Amino acid sequence: MQFRQHQREAHIRTARLLGLFALLLAGLSITVNLLLALLYKLLMPFSVGFPGLFFETNTGLILLFVLGGCLVESQRLRDGGGPRVAHWLGGREVRNPDDATERRLLNVVDEMALASGQPVPRVYVLPREDAINAFVAGWGPEDLVLCVTRGALERLTRAELQGLVAHEFGHIKEDDLPLSMRVLSLVWGLSLVHGYGQTLMAPDDKGHVGPLAWLVGLVFSITGWLGWMAGRMLQAAVSRQREFLADASAIQFTRARDGLGNVLRKLWHDQQILAGRMRHPAAGMVSYLLLHEPGAATCLSSHPRLSERIRRVCGTVLPPLPAPLVHIDTVEPRHNADSLPPALAAAAPLSPQVRAQQVRQEQQAAAREALSRLHGRVGPTEHRLITLALMMNVHNESERALWQRMAGTVHDAQRILDDVVMLPANRRVPEFERQTALIAREPIEQRRALVESARDLLRADGRVSPRERLWWLALRHRVSERQNRQAYMRPTTGQGQELHHLGPSELSCVVPLTTYLARFIPVEESAEGWAAPSLAWFKGVMNRCGKPVDTQPGRAPDADALVHALAGVQELSWMLRPLLLKAWVEEAVNHSAHGVLSDQTADALRLAAGLIDAPLPPMLEAHYPKPEAKA
């Protein structure tokens, strides 16, 4: 099912891309024909009509150049994949370097591959590029490449280089590369004539260019300018949301926002002093792949504004940052054992970094096996036991003992509990959602019994924490009949408004629910009361809702008041609920340690998103792994 869903999404994206390409090609043909007709009338003012097949010939030539170029480049990209793109831009592959900066790059790539759970790409350096930039290209793991400019190696610290590489691994995780490669082939066809002219006009390695070649290149560049403009429009029309998703993934992989944030600030500084331009004439064609498009931002830019990306990453718009050359004090050893001959690798002692990597790899493999076993459970009783195990605190002896009594004589019950314990923290809520989606199909009596069992399990130790009550509400919501009702059948309030336009009746529900969530977002409350980050989170959300900055939280709602507040928020319009969730998430990021959501905070926000039927914002969605495709 998941594999087919991914296939459908890929087909939809490809169909949209081809439709947009066809529209731009038609517009290009009409524009060129009009310009040629005007030029003909200016040169031949006394002629009547146009020569035979005038427009047909023009259109045929345009289609021949554009479609022919697209087909040729598409086939070359299919055969050469990512390495072709790297060689096209003058890239040099890095294997076993003696250079300290390149060795540091290989180490960072290995670390980010482990942190993201993605394959290790082949690494290339663009030695002629002084700008700070990078990109990934390829159709799949077998031809995946990561290219980094020499400027990025020499002008970024190690933490910043980690942020840059992690951003590119974010594109791999989000499965952006096949679409990017298709865009590249279409843009190459549209920009064929202009790109050839730019290549003729480009200086050689010594900075020399022949006058005749430059003149011919100028003619080709002017002739193909409209095609180049159509290619720019195609790149700009493709969603820029993928850059925000990759930025959020980079923060998740590195567990810090300063690295990527400083990279973006240095890019901004280079952009202001016009030092961020790429030298290669084909850089414009691959701008869609780059970390940031060279040059100043325009309406045809394929990337969001740097100021907006910095605000989302750092929580506020920080000023541009100069990027001087970085001096490397110590030379890193190459800690990838695969680069050594087999005999030396077996005999060489493992460094602490390599040993830690091996432990992480073993843990990831064990977690994948545990998840696979849980997915193989098909019995309704097993689904209910898995759901209860995901909700409870496995370290609480009272809850654990009650769960084992509920399991009774179920075969392999201990194995089920062990597999749940083995799951990574960021897979518990997605698995909970998958299990409850299966349980929602069962008869009402069994679903009601599960909700009652969950209530008894969570209060087995004599108390129900605010976080546990949120889990229980999420369970009740997901397995109830209400989940199957269409959203448009629900009466909505606050239609077409912003958060700061909420009326008193809407705020009377939003404030208590936010007050309740502040008891554990982003920090769990203690015996002394609310934590300072949670208080700041509450004030930040209230400020977005139009309340004064110094608004103080009232008394936390009891069970009945909480259910009433939740029902009121569920009745907000389909436009307001995502805005409220986005405010919760962004303020949680702003007030979390190092600007990174903890697993507990992310889980609480995802459960809250399900309760109010709002889609996950990219910043929250990036915290969780994408569903694995299944054949």
XYZ file of C-alpha atoms in Angstrom:
631
model
C 0.000 0.000 0.000
C 2.741 2.478 0.920
C 4.723 1.613 -2.202
C 1.699 2.212 -4.399
C 0.979 5.489 -2.611
C 4.564 6.668 -3.260
C 4.162 5.627 -6.895
C 0.941 7.617 -7.230
C 2.539 10.694 -5.644
C 5.529 10.422 -7.987
C 3.243 10.082 -10.999
C 1.213 13.118 -9.923
C 4.329 15.245 -9.484
C 5.696 14.112 -12.851
C 2.378 14.810 -14.588
C 2.257 18.307 -13.113
C 5.827 18.967 -14.175
C 5.170 17.788 -17.743
C 1.974 19.831 -17.910
C 3.826 22.959 -16.818
C 6.602 22.214 -19.315
C 4.064 21.844 -22.135
C 2.467 25.161 -21.165
C 5.838 26.956 -21.138
C 6.799 25.360 -24.460
C 3.546 26.549 -26.032
C 4.103 30.048 -24.666
C 7.689 30.015 -25.972
C 6.538 28.973 -29.444
C 3.868 31.693 -29.585
C 6.269 34.382 -28.342
C 9.030 33.458 -30.794
C 6.560 33.355 -33.679
C 5.223 36.807 -32.768
C 8.724 38.265 -32.525
C 9.792 36.724 -35.830
C 6.606 37.974 -37.482
C 7.292 41.489 -36.168
C 10.910 41.306 -37.352
C 9.771 40.140 -40.791
C 7.351 43.042 -41.094
C 10.059 45.505 -40.048
C 12.481 44.147 -42.644
C 9.856 43.673 -45.363
C 7.337 46.487 -44.712
C 5.697 46.302 -48.154
C 5.159 42.541 -48.223
C 1.680 41.097 -48.098
C 1.227 38.232 -45.647
C 4.006 35.842 -44.708
C 5.957 33.237 -46.664
C 4.443 29.785 -46.947
C 4.823 27.596 -43.851
C 6.403 30.551 -42.019
C 4.866 29.827 -38.652
C 4.930 26.050 -39.137
C 8.678 26.129 -39.847
C 9.409 28.325 -36.844
C 7.363 26.118 -34.545
C 8.976 22.961 -35.926
C 12.473 24.314 -35.334
C 11.593 25.345 -31.784
C 10.132 21.914 -31.004
C 13.136 20.225 -32.634
C 15.657 22.099 -30.524
C 13.737 21.974 -27.246
C 12.283 18.466 -27.356
C 15.383 17.060 -29.005
C 17.581 18.622 -26.344
C 15.314 17.324 -23.588
C 15.336 13.778 -24.963
C 19.098 13.736 -25.491
C 19.886 15.131 -22.049
C 17.298 12.920 -20.370
C 18.939 9.845 -21.885
C 22.391 11.064 -20.860
C 21.202 11.653 -17.313
C 19.594 8.216 -17.260
C 22.878 6.638 -18.301
C 25.263 8.841 -16.333
C 23.104 9.796 -13.337
C 24.616 11.938 -10.631
C 28.262 11.560 -11.778
C 27.355 13.100 -15.144
C 26.003 16.213 -13.429
C 29.133 16.438 -11.273
C 31.497 16.076 -14.254
C 29.366 18.516 -16.257
C 30.128 21.222 -13.673
C 33.825 20.351 -13.526
C 33.658 18.218 -10.379
C 36.536 16.056 -9.161
C 35.781 12.927 -7.149
C 37.280 12.694 -3.652
C 38.396 9.193 -2.642
C 41.410 8.936 -0.319
C 42.588 12.532 -0.063
C 45.716 13.933 1.517
C 44.115 17.369 1.743
C 42.855 18.070 5.283
C 39.691 19.874 4.159
C 38.672 17.056 1.808
C 39.350 14.438 4.478
C 37.178 16.404 6.881
C 34.438 16.486 4.219
C 34.485 12.693 3.802
C 34.238 12.223 7.560
C 31.287 14.602 7.772
C 29.525 12.783 4.914
C 29.954 9.441 6.700
C 28.603 10.928 9.936
C 25.533 12.442 8.270
C 24.815 9.215 6.410
C 24.685 7.400 9.749
C 22.640 10.141 11.413
C 20.077 10.232 8.594
C 19.964 6.519 7.802
C 20.610 7.276 4.106
C 23.149 5.692 1.706
C 26.631 7.213 1.453
C 26.965 9.139 -1.831
C 30.072 9.543 -3.934
C 31.695 12.850 -2.990
C 32.857 15.448 -5.523
C 34.544 18.820 -5.102
C 34.101 21.727 -7.532
C 37.670 23.104 -7.399
C 37.029 26.237 -9.502
C 34.127 27.545 -7.416
C 34.954 30.052 -4.667
C 31.298 30.455 -3.649
C 29.751 28.499 -0.766
C 27.357 25.952 -2.261
C 26.578 22.267 -2.628
C 24.084 19.910 -4.224
C 23.121 16.263 -4.494
C 22.131 14.564 -7.729
C 21.205 11.097 -8.919
C 18.283 8.813 -9.538
C 18.894 6.442 -6.637
C 21.518 5.028 -4.232
C 23.526 3.453 -7.064
C 24.378 6.776 -8.788
C 24.059 9.229 -5.898
C 26.647 12.041 -5.711
C 27.209 14.977 -3.379
C 29.119 17.976 -4.767
C 30.628 20.666 -2.549
C 32.386 23.794 -3.766
C 35.967 24.565 -2.807
C 34.713 27.765 -1.188
C 32.546 25.760 1.203
C 35.497 23.556 2.199
C 37.803 26.486 2.865
C 35.355 28.969 4.446
C 33.094 26.830 6.662
C 33.849 25.466 10.096
C 33.278 21.804 10.785
C 29.887 22.427 12.438
C 28.828 24.580 9.481
C 29.990 21.942 7.014
C 27.887 19.413 8.921
C 24.854 21.689 8.543
C 25.463 22.087 4.801
C 25.906 18.336 4.208
C 22.931 17.523 6.455
C 20.752 19.831 4.321
C 21.687 17.832 1.233
C 20.929 14.570 3.039
C 17.541 16.107 3.819
C 16.837 16.204 0.071
C 17.801 12.531 -0.161
C 15.493 11.682 2.729
C 12.572 13.614 1.203
C 13.051 11.768 -2.135
C 13.538 15.031 -4.060
C 16.209 13.752 -6.442
C 14.157 12.000 -9.191
C 12.029 15.115 -9.677
C 15.139 17.327 -9.646
C 16.763 15.215 -12.357
C 13.646 15.484 -14.538
C 13.563 19.247 -14.043
C 17.239 19.396 -15.021
C 16.648 17.582 -18.334
C 13.681 19.822 -19.225
C 15.554 23.022 -18.317
C 18.540 21.850 -20.360
C 16.291 21.458 -23.421
C 14.702 24.872 -22.973
C 18.087 26.561 -22.386
C 20.019 24.606 -25.039
C 20.784 27.498 -27.386
C 21.442 30.035 -24.631
C 23.599 27.588 -22.690
C 25.740 26.859 -25.742
C 26.274 30.578 -26.223
C 27.279 31.020 -22.588
C 29.778 28.169 -22.938
C 31.391 29.877 -25.957
C 31.608 33.161 -24.056
C 33.099 31.633 -20.900
C 36.848 32.150 -20.311
C 39.210 29.194 -20.075
C 41.291 28.221 -17.043
C 43.730 31.042 -17.821
C 40.951 33.617 -18.110
C 41.240 33.962 -21.900
C 38.422 33.938 -24.446
C 38.645 34.228 -28.241
C 36.922 37.285 -29.744
C 35.284 35.267 -32.521
C 34.026 32.627 -30.086
C 32.735 35.365 -27.807
C 30.892 37.052 -30.677
C 29.307 33.784 -31.842
C 28.398 32.975 -28.262
C 26.734 36.364 -27.877
C 24.541 35.661 -30.907
C 23.528 32.266 -29.543
C 22.864 33.709 -26.069
C 20.594 36.428 -27.428
C 18.795 33.965 -29.696
C 18.147 31.510 -26.886
C 17.309 34.070 -24.210
C 13.578 33.336 -24.336
C 14.219 29.618 -23.861
C 16.488 30.390 -20.932
C 13.744 32.538 -19.421
C 11.258 29.676 -19.857
C 13.684 27.356 -18.061
C 13.959 29.829 -15.187
C 10.191 29.992 -14.956
C 10.001 26.201 -14.844
C 12.510 26.055 -11.982
C 10.759 28.822 -10.060
C 7.334 27.216 -10.504
C 8.365 23.977 -8.832
C 7.528 24.132 -5.118
C 10.131 25.844 -2.922
C 8.761 24.049 0.141
C 11.378 21.328 -0.329
C 14.107 23.715 0.851
C 12.308 24.315 4.147
C 11.882 20.549 4.585
C 15.585 19.945 3.917
C 16.527 22.699 6.405
C 14.323 21.102 9.059
C 15.855 17.684 8.346
C 19.353 19.140 8.700
C 18.514 20.403 12.188
C 17.125 16.983 13.054
C 20.261 15.165 11.831
C 22.799 17.472 13.489
C 20.685 18.201 16.608
C 21.771 21.856 16.347
C 20.645 24.861 14.334
C 23.738 27.064 14.544
C 25.638 25.117 11.885
C 23.121 25.479 9.060
C 22.049 28.894 10.346
C 25.599 30.254 10.033
C 25.941 28.747 6.544
C 22.822 30.629 5.431
C 24.093 33.830 7.062
C 27.413 33.513 5.200
C 25.534 32.898 1.967
C 23.545 36.067 2.637
C 26.742 38.061 3.154
C 28.224 36.704 -0.082
C 25.009 37.534 -1.888
C 25.166 41.149 -0.729
C 28.757 41.655 -1.898
C 28.151 39.653 -5.113
C 30.713 37.026 -4.070
C 28.286 34.124 -4.094
C 28.144 33.645 -7.860
C 29.195 30.373 -9.468
C 31.785 30.607 -12.251
C 30.582 27.702 -14.392
C 28.285 28.833 -17.230
C 25.909 25.930 -16.576
C 25.387 26.880 -12.934
C 22.106 28.576 -13.798
C 20.721 25.345 -15.258
C 21.402 23.436 -12.044
C 20.360 26.252 -9.692
C 17.345 24.151 -8.704
C 19.744 21.577 -7.182
C 21.986 23.976 -5.249
C 21.865 24.826 -1.567
C 21.059 28.368 -2.647
C 20.711 29.923 -6.059
C 23.723 32.135 -6.939
C 23.075 35.862 -7.256
C 20.422 38.110 -5.815
C 16.939 36.807 -5.126
C 14.329 37.628 -7.782
C 10.757 36.697 -8.554
C 12.129 33.873 -10.730
C 14.352 32.478 -7.977
C 14.093 28.745 -7.435
C 14.806 29.104 -3.697
C 13.104 30.970 -0.835
C 14.638 34.171 0.477
C 17.615 33.622 2.746
C 16.125 35.879 5.421
C 13.045 33.647 5.651
C 15.136 30.481 5.811
C 17.309 32.020 8.550
C 14.216 33.013 10.508
C 12.833 29.482 10.363
C 16.139 27.861 11.281
C 17.342 30.304 13.964
C 13.991 31.529 15.282
C 14.750 35.112 14.263
C 16.389 36.939 11.353
C 20.076 37.204 12.260
C 22.368 39.556 10.284
C 24.684 38.381 7.473
C 27.959 36.813 8.562
C 31.333 37.253 6.793
C 33.000 34.048 5.622
C 36.822 34.304 5.879
C 39.102 31.354 5.243
C 39.007 28.798 8.070
C 42.296 27.535 9.475
C 42.253 23.846 10.392
C 44.402 23.331 13.482
C 44.369 19.527 13.502
C 44.169 17.046 10.660
C 41.370 14.524 11.153
C 42.143 10.851 10.641
C 40.026 9.153 8.021
C 37.728 7.122 10.288
C 35.946 5.116 7.614
C 37.276 1.571 7.889
C 36.016 0.771 4.378
C 38.800 2.907 2.898
C 41.494 0.569 4.298
C 42.633 -2.681 2.707
C 40.768 -5.647 4.261
C 43.826 -6.999 6.080
C 44.719 -3.614 7.598
C 41.106 -2.847 8.450
C 40.810 -6.105 10.406
C 44.060 -5.520 12.255
C 43.706 -1.807 12.903
C 42.259 -0.801 16.302
C 38.884 0.887 16.078
C 38.699 4.511 17.097
C 35.954 5.590 19.520
C 34.142 7.306 16.636
C 34.087 4.154 14.505
C 33.066 2.021 17.487
C 30.196 4.406 18.240
C 29.140 4.295 14.591
C 29.078 0.499 14.656
C 26.941 0.527 17.790
C 24.504 2.953 16.137
C 24.353 0.788 13.039
C 23.614 -2.306 15.133
C 20.888 -0.446 17.031
C 19.330 0.783 13.791
C 19.358 -2.740 12.355
C 17.745 -4.161 15.502
C 15.081 -1.425 15.431
C 14.269 -2.193 11.789
C 13.872 -5.880 12.612
C 11.613 -5.053 15.565
C 9.449 -2.797 13.400
C 9.233 -5.494 10.748
C 8.047 -8.034 13.327
C 5.415 -5.602 14.623
C 4.167 -5.050 11.084
C 3.898 -8.812 10.680
C 1.378 -9.093 13.554
C -2.046 -9.523 12.014
C -4.301 -10.563 14.899
C -6.696 -7.993 16.404
C -5.591 -8.869 19.926
C -1.967 -8.319 18.933
C -2.857 -4.915 17.461
C -4.495 -3.891 20.733
C -1.545 -5.086 22.822
C 0.909 -3.200 20.610
C -1.183 -0.037 20.911
C -1.310 -0.287 24.709
C 2.433 -0.942 24.892
C 3.120 2.149 22.769
C 1.006 4.312 25.083
C 2.314 3.168 28.452
C 5.537 3.929 30.269
C 7.445 0.659 29.902
C 9.646 1.567 32.882
C 6.630 1.851 35.192
C 6.365 -1.463 37.034
C 2.648 -1.111 37.780
C 1.716 -0.402 34.165
C 4.024 -3.120 32.887
C 2.552 -5.721 35.249
C -1.011 -4.802 34.246
C -0.110 -5.019 30.554
C 1.266 -8.511 31.050
C -1.940 -9.536 32.818
C -3.945 -8.111 29.898
C -1.791 -10.117 27.485
C -2.752 -13.270 29.363
C -1.806 -16.338 27.353
C -1.218 -14.517 24.054
C 1.561 -16.265 22.201
C 4.851 -14.354 22.111
C 3.504 -11.498 24.245
C 6.935 -10.765 25.739
C 8.392 -10.530 22.243
C 5.765 -7.903 21.380
C 6.697 -5.821 24.417
C 10.429 -6.157 23.714
C 9.930 -5.043 20.097
C 7.993 -1.978 21.212
C 10.744 -1.076 23.695
C 13.322 -1.435 20.906
C 11.615 1.101 18.637
C 13.363 4.477 18.241
C 11.583 7.334 19.987
C 10.580 9.011 16.719
C 8.798 5.878 15.467
C 6.421 5.338 18.391
C 3.689 7.794 17.380
C 3.761 6.800 13.661
C 3.395 3.162 14.712
C 0.608 4.133 17.121
C -1.208 5.827 14.235
C -0.747 2.776 12.018
C -2.069 0.381 14.657
C -5.082 2.545 15.536
C -5.953 2.897 11.845
C -6.243 -0.901 11.732
C -8.204 -1.053 14.987
C -10.674 1.579 13.720
C -12.073 -1.068 11.350
C -13.009 -3.424 14.196
C -16.497 -3.634 15.770
C -17.491 -0.871 18.160
C -17.509 -3.199 21.169
C -13.839 -4.097 20.722
C -12.831 -0.462 20.212
C -14.712 0.602 23.329
C -13.025 -2.178 25.302
C -9.603 -0.968 24.099
C -10.300 2.604 25.248
C -11.355 1.317 28.663
C -8.289 -0.923 28.892
C -6.041 2.026 28.025
C -7.662 4.123 30.763
C -7.068 1.393 33.328
C -3.491 0.869 32.146
C -2.494 4.525 32.327
C -3.812 4.911 35.866
C -2.356 1.620 37.123
C 0.116 3.527 39.303
C -2.636 5.642 40.847
C -2.212 8.797 38.734
C -2.634 9.921 35.124
C -0.120 12.528 33.976
C -1.143 15.289 31.543
C 0.913 13.652 28.802
C -0.766 10.275 29.384
C -4.204 11.920 29.179
C -3.204 13.336 25.776
C -2.349 9.817 24.583
C -5.702 8.545 25.806
C -7.604 11.351 24.086
C -5.703 10.625 20.877
C -6.615 6.928 21.119
C -10.282 7.695 21.691
C -10.313 10.136 18.797
C -8.609 7.785 16.345
C -10.757 4.697 17.006
C -14.084 6.480 17.331
C -16.763 6.803 14.672
C -16.053 10.530 14.542
C -12.784 9.921 12.733
C -14.608 8.720 9.650
C -16.742 11.843 9.326
C -15.813 14.348 6.641
C -14.300 17.574 7.918
C -16.690 19.710 5.878
C -19.674 18.199 7.717
C -18.429 19.697 10.984
C -19.754 23.170 11.881
C -16.830 25.573 11.733
C -16.132 28.927 13.348
C -13.666 31.684 12.599
C -13.948 31.091 8.866
C -11.312 32.944 6.820
C -9.591 34.671 9.769
C -6.065 34.870 11.162
C -5.104 33.805 14.668
C -4.992 37.379 15.930
C -8.592 37.826 14.713
C -9.998 35.093 16.957
C -13.072 36.166 18.856
C -13.756 35.655 22.567
C -15.669 32.420 21.960
C -12.809 30.869 19.974
C -10.183 32.092 22.456
C -12.181 30.573 25.303
C -11.296 27.187 23.792
C -7.810 27.905 22.406
C -6.452 29.333 25.684
C -7.413 26.374 27.950
C -6.102 23.821 25.446
C -2.809 25.714 25.084
C -2.626 26.027 28.865
C -2.994 22.282 29.186
C -0.313 21.555 26.581
C 2.073 23.966 28.308
C 2.224 21.534 31.228
C 4.622 19.382 29.155
C 5.537 21.435 26.034
C 8.417 21.964 25.590
C 9.442 20.923 29.129
C 7.583 18.763 31.640
C 6.204 20.637 34.616
C 7.785 19.940 37.992
C 6.458 19.897 41.539
C 7.227 23.630 41.738
C 5.034 24.363 38.703
C 5.643 25.324 35.111
C 9.135 25.408 33.664
C 10.399 28.714 32.260
C 10.503 27.460 28.616
C 6.891 26.296 28.885
C 5.810 29.673 30.239
C 7.627 31.404 27.373
C 6.013 28.991 24.909
C 2.547 29.802 26.235
C 3.164 33.567 26.033
C 4.511 33.234 22.500
C 1.428 31.343 21.310
C -0.892 33.784 23.044
C 0.899 36.719 21.433
C 0.241 35.181 18.025
C -3.415 34.884 18.991
C -3.600 38.624 19.652
C -3.205 38.473 23.443
C -0.786 40.805 25.288
C 2.833 39.679 25.565
C 2.627 39.508 29.375
C -0.431 37.199 29.365
C -0.207 34.801 32.278
C -1.657 31.269 32.173
C -4.635 30.551 34.329
C -5.509 27.376 36.137
C -5.007 24.240 34.072
C -8.365 22.832 32.857
C -9.769 19.705 34.460
C -10.900 16.702 32.402
C -14.315 18.099 31.484
C -12.968 21.565 30.641
C -10.225 19.991 28.537
C -12.707 17.972 26.473
C -14.868 21.067 26.011
C -11.863 23.165 24.892
C -10.735 20.441 22.504
C -14.199 20.237 20.948
C -14.199 24.001 20.465
C -10.800 23.982 18.740
C -11.954 21.113 16.508
C -14.782 23.365 15.317
C -12.407 26.072 14.089
C -12.159 26.426 10.323
C -9.851 24.204 8.286
C -7.640 27.275 7.727
C -7.307 28.271 11.384
C -6.461 24.866 12.845
C -3.225 24.500 10.802
C -2.267 28.058 11.783
C -2.738 27.236 15.462
C -0.702 24.052 15.124
C 2.035 25.949 13.277
C 2.148 28.478 16.136
C 2.483 25.637 18.669
C 5.309 24.020 16.700
C 7.306 27.145 15.865
C 7.137 28.485 19.417
C 8.165 25.054 20.722
C 11.232 25.149 18.453
C 12.058 28.693 19.576
C 11.979 27.701 23.257
C 13.526 24.207 23.064
C 17.147 23.552 23.960
C 19.434 24.330 20.986
C 16.323 25.025 18.895
C 15.619 21.300 18.407
C 12.382 19.574 19.377
C 12.797 16.741 21.834
C 11.153 13.432 20.998
C 8.594 13.920 23.790
C 7.662 17.413 22.561
C 7.400 16.296 18.937
C 5.193 13.345 19.925
C 2.884 15.586 21.957
C 2.553 18.041 19.076
C 1.866 15.238 16.594
C -0.820 13.770 18.850
C -2.338 17.246 19.217
C -2.288 17.633 15.435
C -4.300 14.440 15.089
C -6.780 15.594 17.701
C -7.541 18.845 15.868
C -7.310 17.225 12.403
C -4.539 19.504 11.130
C -1.685 18.498 8.776
C 1.825 18.392 10.183
C 3.954 21.487 9.480
C 7.229 20.689 7.660
C 9.280 21.523 10.766
C 7.407 18.839 12.737
C 7.113 16.355 9.886
C 10.892 16.354 9.422
C 11.286 14.967 12.958
C 9.863 11.618 11.815
C 11.171 9.167 9.216
C 9.284 8.877 5.968
C 7.216 5.680 5.606
C 9.280 2.920 4.060
C 8.095 1.731 0.667
C 6.917 -1.842 0.564
C 6.580 -4.039 -2.466
